[in-house]
């Protein structure tokens, strides 16, 4: 993937971008085990919305999927498209990471966001504590209900975070100065932590200029 970054945009635009990040195009990808296998969905877990093949699921065109191993022995994971998900050829009980950075530049100026390059990331954790992954935009489980948000290996302070419960309950949080926050998981089942961050850099992708990179990431946890 060829992305050329340019100069940082001015602070007023950054404030607008961050303020509207959760209000526009709320779709994200997330990982979920089902029937002994791992599945990748695109939509909104909190609204029980899963896009379908032949529709918006096709916008996740080139997901790079691999196991997430702390000993640098990660392996690529093959997949096939199903009706409302992407079926991974991996069991549903192994740590996984996914990124799709091939989506085209989007013009969101009507939403006061500007022209952005979307990037999608997903992580499935099987342990309470796991090391930071190789994802550029990563939500890391630290144990005892605490998670950390990282961008390019550096913590993201004061960024908004949402967590969705199995019963579609949702709660909002904000990371501290270390990029960390403790989240509640009061019911058994799958939780999806969701973070959007707009990185204020200009650049070009496939001949189209953009004003910022919009990172959209999730962390799936079973409690």
Short mmCIF file of C-alpha atoms in Angstrom, two decimals:
data_model
loop_
_atom_site.label_atom_id
_atom_site.label_comp_id
_atom_site.label_asym_id
_atom_site.label_seq_id
_atom_site.Cartn_x
_atom_site.Cartn_y
_atom_site.Cartn_z
CA UNK A 1 0.00 0.00 0.00
CA UNK A 2 1.43 3.36 -0.98
CA UNK A 3 0.44 6.26 1.21
CA UNK A 4 2.34 9.52 1.13
CA UNK A 5 2.00 11.69 4.22
CA UNK A 6 2.31 15.45 3.99
CA UNK A 7 2.22 18.32 6.47
CA UNK A 8 0.11 18.42 9.65
CA UNK A 9 -3.22 20.24 9.36
CA UNK A 10 -4.14 23.13 11.63
CA UNK A 11 -5.57 22.63 15.11
CA UNK A 12 -9.07 24.04 14.40
CA UNK A 13 -9.66 21.35 11.78
CA UNK A 14 -8.36 18.69 14.17
CA UNK A 15 -10.97 19.75 16.74
CA UNK A 16 -13.73 19.46 14.16
CA UNK A 17 -12.49 16.05 13.03
CA UNK A 18 -12.39 14.64 16.52
CA UNK A 19 -15.76 16.09 17.44
CA UNK A 20 -17.51 14.39 14.54
CA UNK A 21 -15.50 11.16 14.39
CA UNK A 22 -18.16 9.02 16.09
CA UNK A 23 -21.13 10.66 14.36
CA UNK A 24 -20.34 9.80 10.75
CA UNK A 25 -19.91 6.42 9.08
CA UNK A 26 -20.01 4.55 12.38
CA UNK A 27 -19.35 1.18 10.71
CA UNK A 28 -16.33 -0.83 11.83
CA UNK A 29 -14.93 -4.32 11.51
CA UNK A 30 -14.81 -6.73 14.44
CA UNK A 31 -13.86 -10.34 15.11
CA UNK A 32 -16.27 -12.83 16.62
CA UNK A 33 -16.08 -16.59 17.24
CA UNK A 34 -19.00 -18.69 16.03
CA UNK A 35 -19.45 -22.43 15.56
CA UNK A 36 -15.82 -23.04 16.49
CA UNK A 37 -14.42 -20.67 13.85
CA UNK A 38 -13.47 -16.99 13.73
CA UNK A 39 -15.57 -14.54 11.73
CA UNK A 40 -14.94 -10.99 10.58
CA UNK A 41 -17.96 -8.69 10.43
CA UNK A 42 -18.50 -5.18 9.08
CA UNK A 43 -21.29 -3.08 10.50
CA UNK A 44 -22.23 -2.15 14.06
CA UNK A 45 -22.12 -4.78 16.79
CA UNK A 46 -24.05 -2.55 19.18
CA UNK A 47 -26.98 -2.36 16.75
CA UNK A 48 -26.76 -6.01 15.65
CA UNK A 49 -26.03 -4.78 12.12
CA UNK A 50 -23.92 -7.01 9.88
CA UNK A 51 -23.42 -5.95 6.28
CA UNK A 52 -23.73 -8.52 3.51
CA UNK A 53 -21.65 -9.77 0.60
CA UNK A 54 -22.81 -8.04 -2.55
CA UNK A 55 -23.44 -4.92 -0.46
CA UNK A 56 -21.34 -2.91 1.96
CA UNK A 57 -19.35 -5.88 3.22
CA UNK A 58 -17.58 -5.77 -0.14
CA UNK A 59 -15.99 -2.45 0.85
CA UNK A 60 -13.71 -4.53 3.10
CA UNK A 61 -11.94 -5.70 -0.01
CA UNK A 62 -8.44 -6.66 1.09
CA UNK A 63 -8.26 -7.61 4.78
CA UNK A 64 -4.83 -8.73 5.98
CA UNK A 65 -5.47 -11.34 8.67
CA UNK A 66 -2.97 -13.10 10.90
CA UNK A 67 -2.64 -14.78 14.24
CA UNK A 68 -1.36 -12.49 16.99
CA UNK A 69 1.63 -14.10 18.63
CA UNK A 70 3.90 -12.48 21.21
CA UNK A 71 6.86 -14.61 20.05
CA UNK A 72 6.89 -13.21 16.48
CA UNK A 73 5.54 -16.48 15.07
CA UNK A 74 2.35 -15.01 13.67
CA UNK A 75 0.95 -16.69 10.57
CA UNK A 76 -1.29 -15.42 7.80
CA UNK A 77 -4.89 -16.57 7.89
CA UNK A 78 -6.88 -17.38 4.74
CA UNK A 79 -10.56 -16.53 4.47
CA UNK A 80 -13.67 -16.86 2.34
CA UNK A 81 -16.67 -14.60 1.97
CA UNK A 82 -20.04 -15.72 3.30
CA UNK A 83 -23.47 -14.08 3.26
CA UNK A 84 -22.97 -11.61 6.10
CA UNK A 85 -19.36 -12.18 7.22
CA UNK A 86 -15.87 -13.15 6.19
CA UNK A 87 -15.10 -16.65 7.46
CA UNK A 88 -11.54 -17.04 8.69
CA UNK A 89 -9.78 -20.34 8.29
CA UNK A 90 -8.75 -20.24 11.93
CA UNK A 91 -10.34 -21.54 15.13
CA UNK A 92 -12.33 -19.14 17.24
CA UNK A 93 -10.06 -19.47 20.27
CA UNK A 94 -6.78 -17.99 19.03
CA UNK A 95 -5.62 -14.35 19.20
CA UNK A 96 -6.09 -12.63 15.83
CA UNK A 97 -5.46 -9.25 14.24
CA UNK A 98 -6.90 -7.80 11.03
CA UNK A 99 -6.33 -4.63 9.08
CA UNK A 100 -7.83 -3.30 5.88
CA UNK A 101 -6.01 -0.22 4.63
CA UNK A 102 -7.12 -0.43 0.99
CA UNK A 103 -10.36 1.55 1.21
CA UNK A 104 -10.47 4.55 -1.10
CA UNK A 105 -10.29 8.16 0.04
CA UNK A 106 -13.67 9.43 1.26
CA UNK A 107 -15.05 12.94 0.87
CA UNK A 108 -16.85 13.70 4.15
CA UNK A 109 -16.90 17.47 3.85
CA UNK A 110 -20.68 17.53 4.07
CA UNK A 111 -20.23 16.14 7.59
CA UNK A 112 -17.61 18.78 8.49
CA UNK A 113 -14.88 16.15 8.60
CA UNK A 114 -13.09 16.79 5.33
CA UNK A 115 -11.50 14.36 2.89
CA UNK A 116 -10.09 11.36 4.75
CA UNK A 117 -8.30 8.07 4.12
CA UNK A 118 -10.16 5.33 6.08
CA UNK A 119 -8.18 2.59 7.81
CA UNK A 120 -9.86 -0.34 9.57
CA UNK A 121 -8.40 -2.58 12.27
CA UNK A 122 -9.68 -5.41 14.47
CA UNK A 123 -8.18 -7.49 17.25
CA UNK A 124 -9.47 -10.58 19.07
CA UNK A 125 -7.88 -11.26 22.46
CA UNK A 126 -8.05 -14.59 24.26
CA UNK A 127 -6.10 -13.56 27.36
CA UNK A 128 -6.74 -10.85 29.94
CA UNK A 129 -3.23 -9.49 29.34
CA UNK A 130 -1.62 -9.40 25.91
CA UNK A 131 1.33 -7.56 24.42
CA UNK A 132 0.86 -4.72 21.98
CA UNK A 133 0.19 -6.04 18.49
CA UNK A 134 1.81 -5.11 15.18
CA UNK A 135 -1.25 -3.07 14.16
CA UNK A 136 -0.58 0.62 13.53
CA UNK A 137 -3.76 1.39 15.48
CA UNK A 138 -4.08 -1.03 18.38
CA UNK A 139 -6.36 -1.57 21.37
CA UNK A 140 -4.39 -3.64 23.86
CA UNK A 141 -5.84 -5.60 26.83
CA UNK A 142 -3.85 -4.93 30.01
CA UNK A 143 -5.83 -7.06 32.46
CA UNK A 144 -8.33 -6.28 35.24
CA UNK A 145 -10.64 -4.63 32.71
CA UNK A 146 -8.04 -2.12 31.54
CA UNK A 147 -7.21 -1.44 27.87
CA UNK A 148 -4.70 0.81 26.13
CA UNK A 149 -4.99 2.61 22.80
CA UNK A 150 -1.82 2.97 20.71
CA UNK A 151 -1.10 4.68 17.39
CA UNK A 152 2.20 3.90 15.66
CA UNK A 153 3.40 2.37 18.92
CA UNK A 154 2.67 5.48 21.00
CA UNK A 155 -0.17 5.80 23.50
CA UNK A 156 -3.18 7.97 22.64
CA UNK A 157 -4.23 10.18 25.53
CA UNK A 158 -7.73 11.63 25.99
CA UNK A 159 -9.26 9.71 23.10
CA UNK A 160 -12.91 8.64 23.15
CA UNK A 161 -13.72 4.95 23.48
CA UNK A 162 -16.96 2.93 23.36
CA UNK A 163 -17.66 -0.57 24.60
CA UNK A 164 -20.63 -2.65 23.43
CA UNK A 165 -21.96 -5.55 25.50
CA UNK A 166 -23.61 -8.78 24.30
CA UNK A 167 -27.05 -7.30 25.09
CA UNK A 168 -26.25 -4.14 23.03
CA UNK A 169 -25.64 -2.04 26.16
CA UNK A 170 -23.06 0.66 25.42
CA UNK A 171 -20.89 2.90 27.57
CA UNK A 172 -18.46 5.67 26.64
CA UNK A 173 -15.05 6.29 28.19
CA UNK A 174 -11.96 8.41 27.65
CA UNK A 175 -8.36 7.27 27.91
CA UNK A 176 -6.07 8.91 30.47
CA UNK A 177 -2.72 10.56 29.83
CA UNK A 178 -1.16 7.10 29.35
CA UNK A 179 -3.75 6.08 26.77
CA UNK A 180 -5.34 3.68 29.27
CA UNK A 181 -8.85 3.23 30.66
CA UNK A 182 -10.74 0.61 32.69
CA UNK A 183 -13.96 -0.65 31.08
CA UNK A 184 -16.95 -2.46 32.59
CA UNK A 185 -17.97 -5.96 31.42
CA UNK A 186 -20.91 -6.84 33.71
CA UNK A 187 -22.42 -9.71 31.67
CA UNK A 188 -20.98 -12.90 30.17
CA UNK A 189 -20.40 -12.92 26.42
CA UNK A 190 -18.65 -10.99 23.68
CA UNK A 191 -17.71 -7.33 24.19
CA UNK A 192 -16.47 -5.06 21.40
CA UNK A 193 -14.34 -2.04 22.28
CA UNK A 194 -14.50 0.61 19.54
CA UNK A 195 -12.22 3.62 18.97
CA UNK A 196 -12.07 6.17 16.16
CA UNK A 197 -9.14 8.55 15.83
CA UNK A 198 -8.48 11.06 13.07
CA UNK A 199 -4.76 11.53 12.52
CA UNK A 200 -4.13 15.08 11.29
CA UNK A 201 -1.80 14.45 8.35
CA UNK A 202 -2.29 15.17 4.68
CA UNK A 203 -1.34 12.72 1.98
CA UNK A 204 -2.27 10.91 -1.20
CA UNK A 205 -3.58 7.43 -1.92
CA UNK A 206 -4.11 5.99 -5.41
CA UNK A 207 -3.91 9.49 -6.86
CA UNK A 208 -6.49 11.01 -4.49
CA UNK A 209 -5.41 13.60 -1.95
CA UNK A 210 -6.70 13.46 1.62
CA UNK A 211 -6.63 15.82 4.58
CA UNK A 212 -6.37 13.24 7.36
CA UNK A 213 -6.26 9.51 8.12
CA UNK A 214 -9.30 8.14 9.91
CA UNK A 215 -8.32 5.12 12.00
CA UNK A 216 -11.20 2.87 13.10
CA UNK A 217 -10.29 0.04 15.46
CA UNK A 218 -11.95 -2.62 17.61
CA UNK A 219 -10.94 -5.09 20.29
CA UNK A 220 -13.13 -8.16 20.87
CA UNK A 221 -13.15 -9.73 24.33
CA UNK A 222 -15.10 -12.65 25.80
CA UNK A 223 -16.09 -12.40 29.44
#
